[in-house]
Tab-separated table of C-alpha atoms and ligand atoms in Angstrom:
chain	number	residue	atom	x	y	z
A	61	MET	CA	-71.904	55.945	0.734
A	62	SER	CA	-72.783	54.003	3.855
A	63	ARG	CA	-71.654	55.417	7.155
A	64	VAL	CA	-68.783	53.880	9.119
A	65	ARG	CA	-69.978	51.712	11.984
A	66	ILE	CA	-68.433	53.329	14.996
A	67	LEU	CA	-68.412	50.159	17.137
A	68	ASP	CA	-66.125	48.523	14.570
A	69	LEU	CA	-63.343	51.001	15.362
A	70	SER	CA	-60.565	50.587	17.901
A	71	PHE	CA	-59.777	53.295	20.428
A	72	GLN	CA	-56.678	54.308	18.444
A	73	GLU	CA	-58.641	54.619	15.208
A	74	LEU	CA	-61.303	56.715	16.852
A	75	ALA	CA	-58.718	58.937	18.529
A	76	ALA	CA	-56.865	59.477	15.228
A	77	LEU	CA	-60.125	60.393	13.523
A	78	LEU	CA	-61.106	62.945	16.123
A	79	THR	CA	-57.620	64.458	16.150
A	80	GLY	CA	-57.920	64.751	12.375
A	81	TRP	CA	-61.110	66.756	12.928
A	82	GLY	CA	-59.165	69.121	15.189
A	83	GLU	CA	-60.722	67.884	18.431
A	84	PRO	CA	-58.707	67.937	21.675
A	85	PRO	CA	-57.230	64.592	22.789
A	86	TYR	CA	-59.693	64.048	25.670
A	87	ARG	CA	-62.640	63.904	23.250
A	88	ALA	CA	-61.758	60.392	22.167
A	89	ARG	CA	-61.903	59.228	25.765
A	90	GLN	CA	-65.255	60.929	26.310
A	91	LEU	CA	-66.730	59.404	23.185
A	92	TRP	CA	-65.276	55.991	23.991
A	93	GLN	CA	-66.904	56.073	27.399
A	94	TRP	CA	-70.268	56.917	25.909
A	95	LEU	CA	-69.959	53.947	23.596
A	96	TRP	CA	-68.347	51.349	25.819
A	97	ARG	CA	-69.094	52.388	29.388
A	98	LYS	CA	-72.534	53.984	29.118
A	99	TRP	CA	-73.634	51.934	26.098
A	100	ALA	CA	-75.246	54.941	24.419
A	101	THR	CA	-77.783	54.191	21.696
A	102	SER	CA	-77.634	57.620	20.010
A	103	PHE	CA	-75.151	60.448	19.557
A	104	GLN	CA	-77.788	62.891	20.802
A	105	GLU	CA	-77.584	61.574	24.343
A	106	MET	CA	-73.824	62.334	24.527
A	107	THR	CA	-74.607	65.608	26.237
A	108	ASP	CA	-71.086	66.574	27.287
A	109	LEU	CA	-69.960	66.663	23.648
A	110	PRO	CA	-70.494	69.939	21.754
A	111	SER	CA	-73.639	69.765	19.676
A	112	ALA	CA	-71.764	70.460	16.410
A	113	LEU	CA	-69.582	67.434	17.100
A	114	ARG	CA	-72.591	65.278	17.904
A	115	GLU	CA	-74.137	66.269	14.604
A	116	ARG	CA	-70.990	65.499	12.680
A	117	LEU	CA	-70.695	62.115	14.394
A	118	ALA	CA	-74.296	61.307	13.529
A	119	CYS	CA	-73.636	62.252	9.881
A	120	GLU	CA	-70.502	60.195	9.488
A	121	PHE	CA	-71.088	57.247	11.757
A	122	GLN	CA	-73.639	54.548	12.238
A	123	LEU	CA	-74.098	53.663	15.907
A	124	GLU	CA	-76.825	51.058	15.815
A	125	VAL	CA	-75.713	47.714	14.348
A	126	ALA	CA	-78.368	45.305	15.552
A	127	ARG	CA	-82.028	45.569	16.458
A	128	PRO	CA	-83.222	43.331	19.291
A	129	GLY	CA	-86.255	41.241	18.391
A	130	ALA	CA	-87.905	38.209	19.948
A	131	VAL	CA	-86.736	37.249	23.410
A	132	GLN	CA	-87.075	33.804	24.912
A	133	LEU	CA	-86.776	33.419	28.617
A	134	ASP	CA	-86.418	30.433	30.880
A	135	ALA	CA	-87.666	32.075	34.053
A	136	GLU	CA	-86.710	29.166	36.279
A	137	GLU	CA	-83.090	29.132	35.119
A	138	GLY	CA	-82.817	32.829	34.365
A	139	THR	CA	-81.456	32.076	30.889
A	140	GLU	CA	-82.411	34.494	28.151
A	141	LYS	CA	-82.005	34.297	24.392
A	142	VAL	CA	-82.411	37.275	22.088
A	143	LEU	CA	-82.770	37.366	18.342
A	144	LEU	CA	-80.845	40.296	16.894
A	145	SER	CA	-81.561	41.605	13.402
A	146	LEU	CA	-78.520	43.004	11.655
A	147	LEU	CA	-78.791	45.934	9.282
A	148	ASP	CA	-78.713	43.705	6.187
A	149	GLY	CA	-81.590	41.623	7.543
A	150	GLU	CA	-79.476	38.670	8.703
A	151	LYS	CA	-80.256	37.398	12.159
A	152	ILE	CA	-78.127	36.092	14.981
A	153	GLU	CA	-78.790	34.838	18.482
A	154	ALA	CA	-77.090	35.793	21.723
A	155	VAL	CA	-77.659	34.288	25.142
A	156	LEU	CA	-77.467	35.528	28.737
A	157	ILE	CA	-76.773	32.879	31.368
A	158	ARG	CA	-77.345	33.690	35.029
A	159	ASP	CA	-75.387	31.450	37.347
A	160	GLU	CA	-75.215	32.541	40.968
A	161	GLY	CA	-73.254	35.814	40.841
A	162	ARG	CA	-72.154	35.340	37.246
A	163	ARG	CA	-73.813	37.035	34.314
A	164	THR	CA	-72.345	35.463	31.216
A	165	VAL	CA	-73.102	36.515	27.659
A	166	CYS	CA	-72.581	33.900	24.967
A	167	VAL	CA	-71.839	35.642	21.657
A	168	SER	CA	-71.966	34.622	18.013
A	169	THR	CA	-69.155	35.489	15.582
A	170	GLN	CA	-70.653	34.404	12.257
A	171	VAL	CA	-74.072	34.012	10.669
A	172	GLY	CA	-74.039	30.221	10.300
A	173	CYS	CA	-70.733	28.359	10.307
A	174	PRO	CA	-68.649	26.804	7.532
A	175	VAL	CA	-67.281	23.982	9.694
A	176	GLY	CA	-70.487	21.958	9.598
A	177	CYS	CA	-70.122	19.819	12.734
A	178	ARG	CA	-72.689	17.047	12.471
A	179	PHE	CA	-74.114	17.543	15.944
A	180	CYS	CA	-74.431	21.335	15.797
A	181	ALA	CA	-77.558	23.183	14.654
A	182	THR	CA	-75.516	26.204	13.514
A	183	GLY	CA	-73.230	23.951	11.504
A	184	GLN	CA	-76.229	22.586	9.641
A	185	MET	CA	-77.380	25.973	8.369
A	186	GLY	CA	-74.266	26.526	6.297
A	187	PHE	CA	-72.185	29.691	6.237
A	188	VAL	CA	-73.729	33.055	5.447
A	189	ARG	CA	-71.201	35.702	6.503
A	190	ASN	CA	-68.757	36.899	9.121
A	191	LEU	CA	-69.906	39.364	11.749
A	192	THR	CA	-68.082	42.678	12.120
A	193	PRO	CA	-66.377	43.606	15.426
A	194	GLY	CA	-69.269	45.909	16.308
A	195	GLU	CA	-71.857	43.226	15.582
A	196	ILE	CA	-70.026	40.847	17.909
A	197	ALA	CA	-69.608	43.381	20.720
A	198	ALA	CA	-73.170	44.700	20.325
A	199	GLN	CA	-74.462	41.384	21.673
A	200	VAL	CA	-72.668	42.076	24.948
A	201	LEU	CA	-73.776	45.724	24.994
A	202	HIS	CA	-77.378	44.624	24.490
A	203	PHE	CA	-77.327	42.530	27.659
A	204	ALA	CA	-75.301	45.134	29.544
A	205	ARG	CA	-78.183	47.577	28.972
A	206	ARG	CA	-80.766	44.957	29.920
A	207	LEU	CA	-78.981	44.074	33.150
A	208	ALA	CA	-78.279	47.675	34.142
A	209	SER	CA	-81.985	48.303	34.666
A	210	GLY	CA	-81.839	45.742	37.489
A	211	GLY	CA	-78.559	47.092	38.869
A	212	GLU	CA	-76.563	44.177	37.445
A	213	ARG	CA	-73.685	43.871	35.023
A	214	VAL	CA	-72.162	41.468	32.557
A	215	THR	CA	-69.355	39.637	34.365
A	216	HIS	CA	-68.208	37.134	31.714
A	217	VAL	CA	-68.226	36.691	27.950
A	218	VAL	CA	-67.977	33.323	26.219
A	219	VAL	CA	-67.442	33.123	22.479
A	220	MET	CA	-69.494	29.969	22.086
A	221	GLY	CA	-72.500	31.054	20.041
A	222	MET	CA	-72.963	30.715	16.300
A	223	GLY	CA	-69.844	30.458	14.187
A	224	GLU	CA	-66.166	29.618	14.419
A	225	PRO	CA	-64.371	32.622	15.935
A	226	LEU	CA	-60.923	31.772	14.594
A	227	LEU	CA	-62.272	31.733	11.034
A	228	ASN	CA	-63.280	35.345	11.717
A	229	TYR	CA	-60.121	36.108	13.619
A	230	GLN	CA	-59.665	39.841	13.122
A	231	ALA	CA	-63.225	40.863	13.889
A	232	THR	CA	-63.472	38.596	16.926
A	233	LEU	CA	-60.211	39.818	18.397
A	234	ARG	CA	-61.064	43.451	17.688
A	235	ALA	CA	-64.372	42.981	19.540
A	236	LEU	CA	-62.648	41.329	22.518
A	237	HIS	CA	-59.904	43.989	22.654
A	238	ASN	CA	-62.581	46.703	22.582
A	239	LEU	CA	-64.499	45.025	25.411
A	240	HIS	CA	-61.215	44.687	27.306
A	241	HIS	CA	-60.187	48.355	26.919
A	242	PRO	CA	-59.765	49.826	30.421
A	243	GLN	CA	-61.395	53.164	29.544
A	244	GLY	CA	-64.556	51.448	28.380
A	245	PHE	CA	-66.176	48.127	29.113
A	246	ALA	CA	-63.037	46.999	30.993
A	247	LEU	CA	-63.728	43.290	30.959
A	248	GLY	CA	-60.646	41.339	32.118
A	249	GLY	CA	-59.095	38.811	29.718
A	250	ARG	CA	-59.670	36.113	32.297
A	251	LYS	CA	-63.375	36.841	32.179
A	252	MET	CA	-63.501	35.923	28.507
A	253	THR	CA	-63.423	32.453	26.985
A	254	LEU	CA	-62.967	31.725	23.316
A	255	SER	CA	-64.041	28.337	22.055
A	256	THR	CA	-62.618	27.029	18.797
A	257	VAL	CA	-63.005	23.863	16.802
A	258	GLY	CA	-59.211	23.855	16.441
A	259	VAL	CA	-58.092	26.269	13.722
A	260	VAL	CA	-54.377	25.659	14.243
A	261	PRO	CA	-52.921	28.861	12.704
A	262	GLY	CA	-55.522	30.878	14.634
A	263	ILE	CA	-54.581	29.253	17.951
A	264	ARG	CA	-50.907	30.003	17.309
A	265	LYS	CA	-51.692	33.617	16.521
A	266	LEU	CA	-53.880	33.912	19.601
A	267	ALA	CA	-50.956	32.813	21.761
A	268	ARG	CA	-49.171	36.008	20.670
A	269	GLU	CA	-52.112	38.415	21.113
A	270	GLY	CA	-51.205	39.552	24.599
A	271	LEU	CA	-54.796	39.071	25.749
A	272	PRO	CA	-54.934	36.374	28.458
A	273	LEU	CA	-58.163	34.736	27.284
A	274	ASN	CA	-59.342	31.350	28.435
A	275	LEU	CA	-59.051	29.022	25.481
A	276	ALA	CA	-61.439	26.130	24.932
A	277	ILE	CA	-60.794	23.580	22.203
A	278	SER	CA	-63.713	21.564	20.841
A	279	LEU	CA	-62.076	18.184	20.363
A	280	HIS	CA	-64.957	15.652	20.509
A	281	ALA	CA	-62.807	12.696	19.506
A	282	PRO	CA	-59.376	11.443	20.524
A	283	ARG	CA	-58.456	10.100	17.081
A	284	ASP	CA	-58.548	11.561	13.580
A	285	GLU	CA	-60.746	9.017	11.859
A	286	LEU	CA	-63.610	9.564	14.322
A	287	ARG	CA	-63.084	13.323	14.551
A	288	ARG	CA	-63.250	13.713	10.781
A	289	LYS	CA	-66.725	12.222	10.779
A	290	LEU	CA	-68.000	14.599	13.419
A	291	VAL	CA	-66.079	17.735	12.463
A	292	PRO	CA	-65.799	17.819	8.660
A	293	TRP	CA	-63.441	20.799	8.687
A	294	GLY	CA	-61.212	18.864	11.068
A	295	LYS	CA	-59.619	17.153	8.056
A	296	GLN	CA	-57.278	20.092	7.764
A	297	TRP	CA	-55.828	19.739	11.228
A	298	GLY	CA	-55.258	16.445	12.973
A	299	VAL	CA	-55.868	15.811	16.660
A	300	ARG	CA	-52.106	15.888	17.370
A	301	GLU	CA	-51.599	19.217	15.651
A	302	VAL	CA	-54.546	20.758	17.471
A	303	VAL	CA	-53.286	19.548	20.849
A	304	GLU	CA	-49.773	20.802	20.082
A	305	ALA	CA	-51.112	24.247	19.168
A	306	ALA	CA	-53.104	24.253	22.430
A	307	ASP	CA	-49.903	23.357	24.312
A	308	GLU	CA	-48.234	26.359	22.715
A	309	TYR	CA	-51.099	28.519	23.915
A	310	ALA	CA	-50.798	27.126	27.433
A	311	ALA	CA	-47.027	27.661	27.428
A	312	ALA	CA	-47.264	31.221	26.092
A	313	THR	CA	-50.014	32.336	28.468
A	314	GLY	CA	-49.548	30.048	31.475
A	315	ARG	CA	-53.274	29.313	31.218
A	316	ARG	CA	-54.797	25.887	31.366
A	317	VAL	CA	-56.619	24.925	28.180
A	318	THR	CA	-60.104	23.430	28.329
A	319	TYR	CA	-60.999	20.597	25.974
A	320	GLU	CA	-64.681	20.426	25.177
A	321	TYR	CA	-66.060	17.037	24.326
A	322	VAL	CA	-69.697	16.674	23.247
A	323	LEU	CA	-70.847	13.217	24.299
A	324	LEU	CA	-72.929	11.495	21.615
A	325	ARG	CA	-74.544	8.248	22.626
A	326	GLY	CA	-72.915	5.244	20.981
A	327	VAL	CA	-70.671	7.442	18.824
A	328	ASN	CA	-67.816	8.872	20.922
A	329	ASP	CA	-68.865	8.091	24.503
A	330	GLY	CA	-67.247	4.682	24.986
A	331	LEU	CA	-64.521	3.656	27.395
A	332	ARG	CA	-62.190	3.221	24.458
A	333	GLU	CA	-62.495	6.913	23.628
A	334	ALA	CA	-62.171	7.902	27.286
A	335	ARG	CA	-58.966	5.872	27.542
A	336	GLU	CA	-57.538	7.341	24.334
A	337	LEU	CA	-58.423	10.835	25.473
A	338	GLY	CA	-56.856	10.164	28.870
A	339	LYS	CA	-53.627	9.009	27.224
A	340	LEU	CA	-53.605	11.984	24.908
A	341	LEU	CA	-54.082	14.614	27.605
A	342	ARG	CA	-52.337	13.186	30.670
A	343	GLY	CA	-49.576	15.404	31.946
A	344	ARG	CA	-50.759	18.403	29.901
A	345	LEU	CA	-51.850	21.788	31.252
A	346	ALA	CA	-55.415	20.863	30.376
A	347	HIS	CA	-58.877	20.175	31.650
A	348	VAL	CA	-61.762	18.350	29.991
A	349	ASN	CA	-65.317	19.647	29.914
A	350	LEU	CA	-67.788	16.952	28.956
A	351	ILE	CA	-70.952	18.284	27.309
A	352	PRO	CA	-73.775	15.773	27.033
A	353	PHE	CA	-75.340	16.368	23.582
A	354	ASN	CA	-78.076	19.017	23.459
A	355	PRO	CA	-80.756	17.930	21.025
A	356	ALA	CA	-82.043	20.203	18.236
A	357	PRO	CA	-84.422	19.408	15.385
A	358	GLY	CA	-82.817	17.465	12.563
A	359	LEU	CA	-79.753	16.355	14.511
A	360	PRO	CA	-79.472	12.565	14.428
A	361	PHE	CA	-77.810	12.001	17.810
A	362	HIS	CA	-78.770	11.231	21.359
A	363	ARG	CA	-77.575	12.184	24.785
A	364	PRO	CA	-75.859	9.329	26.629
A	365	PRO	CA	-77.435	8.160	29.892
A	366	PRO	CA	-75.884	9.637	33.072
A	367	ARG	CA	-74.111	6.401	34.028
A	368	ARG	CA	-72.226	6.425	30.723
A	369	VAL	CA	-71.205	10.043	31.256
A	370	GLU	CA	-70.026	9.108	34.734
A	371	ALA	CA	-68.024	6.121	33.454
A	372	PHE	CA	-66.346	8.351	30.862
A	373	ARG	CA	-65.502	10.876	33.540
A	374	GLU	CA	-64.063	8.257	35.872
A	375	GLU	CA	-61.865	6.809	33.159
A	376	LEU	CA	-60.383	10.253	32.503
A	377	LEU	CA	-59.743	10.697	36.213
A	378	ARG	CA	-57.878	7.394	36.217
A	379	TRP	CA	-55.466	8.939	33.725
A	380	GLY	CA	-55.001	11.901	36.014
A	381	VAL	CA	-56.917	14.230	33.699
A	382	ASP	CA	-59.053	16.903	35.336
A	383	VAL	CA	-62.642	16.725	34.161
A	384	THR	CA	-66.004	18.378	34.726
A	385	VAL	CA	-69.420	17.719	33.246
A	386	ARG	CA	-71.099	20.820	31.868
A	387	ARG	CA	-74.463	21.574	33.298
A	388	SER	CA	-76.381	22.548	30.200
A	389	ARG	CA	-78.238	25.806	30.536
A	390	GLY	CA	-80.905	27.062	28.188
A	391	VAL	CA	-81.907	23.710	26.711
A	392	ARG	CA	-85.627	24.459	27.057
A	393	ILE	CA	-85.401	27.671	25.074
A	394	ARG	CA	-82.925	26.162	22.594
A	395	ALA	CA	-80.243	28.480	23.830
A	396	ALA	CA	-77.736	25.840	24.900
A	397	CYS	CA	-74.445	25.031	23.182
A	398	GLY	CA	-74.976	23.953	19.611
A	399	GLN	CA	-78.673	24.797	19.515
A	400	LEU	CA	-78.482	28.277	18.033
A	401	ARG	CA	-79.921	28.443	14.574
A	402	THR	CA	-81.911	31.213	12.973
A	403	ARG	CA	-82.746	29.904	9.553
A	404	VAL	CA	-84.573	26.732	10.289
A	405	GLY	CA	-84.970	24.701	7.150
A	406	ALA	CA	-82.356	26.707	5.243
A	407	LYS	CA	-80.462	23.515	4.711
A	408	ASP	CA	-81.230	19.926	5.598
A	409	ALA	CA	-79.416	18.349	8.486
A	410	GLY	CA	-77.903	16.146	5.769
A	411	PHE	CA	-76.465	13.493	8.046
A	412	SER	CA	-76.534	10.192	6.302
A	413	SER	CA	-73.214	8.423	6.764
A	414	ARG	CA	-73.399	5.922	9.581
A	415	LEU	CA	-71.069	6.365	12.467
A	416	PRO	CA	-69.378	3.518	14.289
B	129	LIG	N1	-67.295	27.113	16.809
B	129	LIG	C1	-66.782	27.103	18.116
B	129	LIG	C2	-67.645	27.862	19.110
B	129	LIG	C3	-69.139	27.675	18.999
B	129	LIG	S1	-69.748	26.109	19.396
B	129	LIG	C4	-66.550	25.666	18.591
B	129	LIG	O1	-66.989	24.754	17.925
B	129	LIG	O2	-65.896	25.505	19.598
B	129	LIG	C5	-69.620	26.061	21.171
B	129	LIG	C6	-69.589	24.671	21.761
B	129	LIG	O3	-70.845	24.005	21.612
B	129	LIG	C7	-68.565	23.754	21.101
B	129	LIG	O4	-67.811	23.063	22.048
B	129	LIG	C8	-69.460	22.808	20.354
B	129	LIG	O5	-68.842	21.624	20.074
B	129	LIG	C9	-70.639	22.668	21.270
B	129	LIG	N2	-71.816	22.075	20.635
B	129	LIG	C10	-72.186	22.177	19.350
B	129	LIG	N3	-73.338	21.502	19.134
B	129	LIG	C11	-73.694	20.950	20.314
B	129	LIG	C12	-74.801	20.174	20.746
B	129	LIG	N4	-75.776	19.844	19.911
B	129	LIG	N5	-74.838	19.781	22.026
B	129	LIG	C13	-73.869	20.157	22.899
B	129	LIG	N6	-72.820	20.929	22.563
B	129	LIG	C14	-72.730	21.324	21.280
B	130	LIG	FE1	-69.259	25.675	13.832
B	130	LIG	FE2	-68.654	25.269	16.417
B	130	LIG	FE3	-71.022	24.456	15.402
B	130	LIG	FE4	-68.791	23.198	14.700
B	130	LIG	S1	-69.679	23.315	16.757
B	130	LIG	S2	-70.415	23.858	13.325
B	130	LIG	S3	-67.343	24.868	14.622
B	130	LIG	S4	-70.333	26.545	15.594
């Protein structure tokens, strides 16, 4: 029988287990701190635990969930991408972005993604499997260890890597709750951002989680007919429904929602779309983040020229909608938004229908 992966467990589960073994209550806290505060890589190093307990833990639990492999570094930007091999041989990518004092880890939640957005390299590889909570959190722990050697720490986590987090709701939320736990990694909810393509039931559920995450909604189009072409899965939930669910999130948490909008030259970057988006979002507790398209092999789109991005931005401002343009980081090492892909050639880009 395969051993339980200890990083998949919540604090309560771990505590119940240890109590069941007859251990005193403080043991759970000690063990939790080894896992989530000191980022231990073996049970042997947990020297303040009795050796019999360490042995039992090593027998019953698996601690390692991912092996770091190739690293790509953009020395000028300080962006770093790591390829992590999971125990079943699947591979995922995680990214560290250095931005002034911030050290942000961008994590993946699935191997591949079932949504299949036309402009996203991950979407083009198809869906392989969901990650477990430990596999999601391990990406953050990996960079926490890396940074510690230079006296630095992870300050932010963005769930914007491979996969759609709200289609792997339980594992993603378990990972974020574990990273949030005050006895361990202690990352504040406001330091975490979850980006979703707009899984409406997931957004509603998230509003009731009691974890004040920043929510980002990948909208990309102000009307259904255009959005359906870019986000195939978007057929299930219309633009209106997505925006209403985001409003619920904003109302429940008091947090402003970010709308991400990938600008694709000649596809969704016109003044018509800017106007429609402005009308849709004016007066809402919202903010737009424009992301000029990041190219990746096989993706049949182009980045709009800066003056078009600027015109789009100005039109939104005219509607009183707050807007920023995302400075893309990691483009040179293919670590930017939408560029993560580990099985090149697994599936053709497959984009043939012409877009308006
Ligand atoms: N599945 C989630 C989170 C991962 S994608 C989501 O879609 O929100 C993270 C962000 O990268 C999304 O806003 C997505 O639309 C954007 N993105 C995808 N492909 C891109 C590309 N080629 N260029 C720029 N941004 C891209
Ligand atoms: Fe999946 Fe997000 Fe890529 Fe769309 S943009 S395919 S939802 S990872």
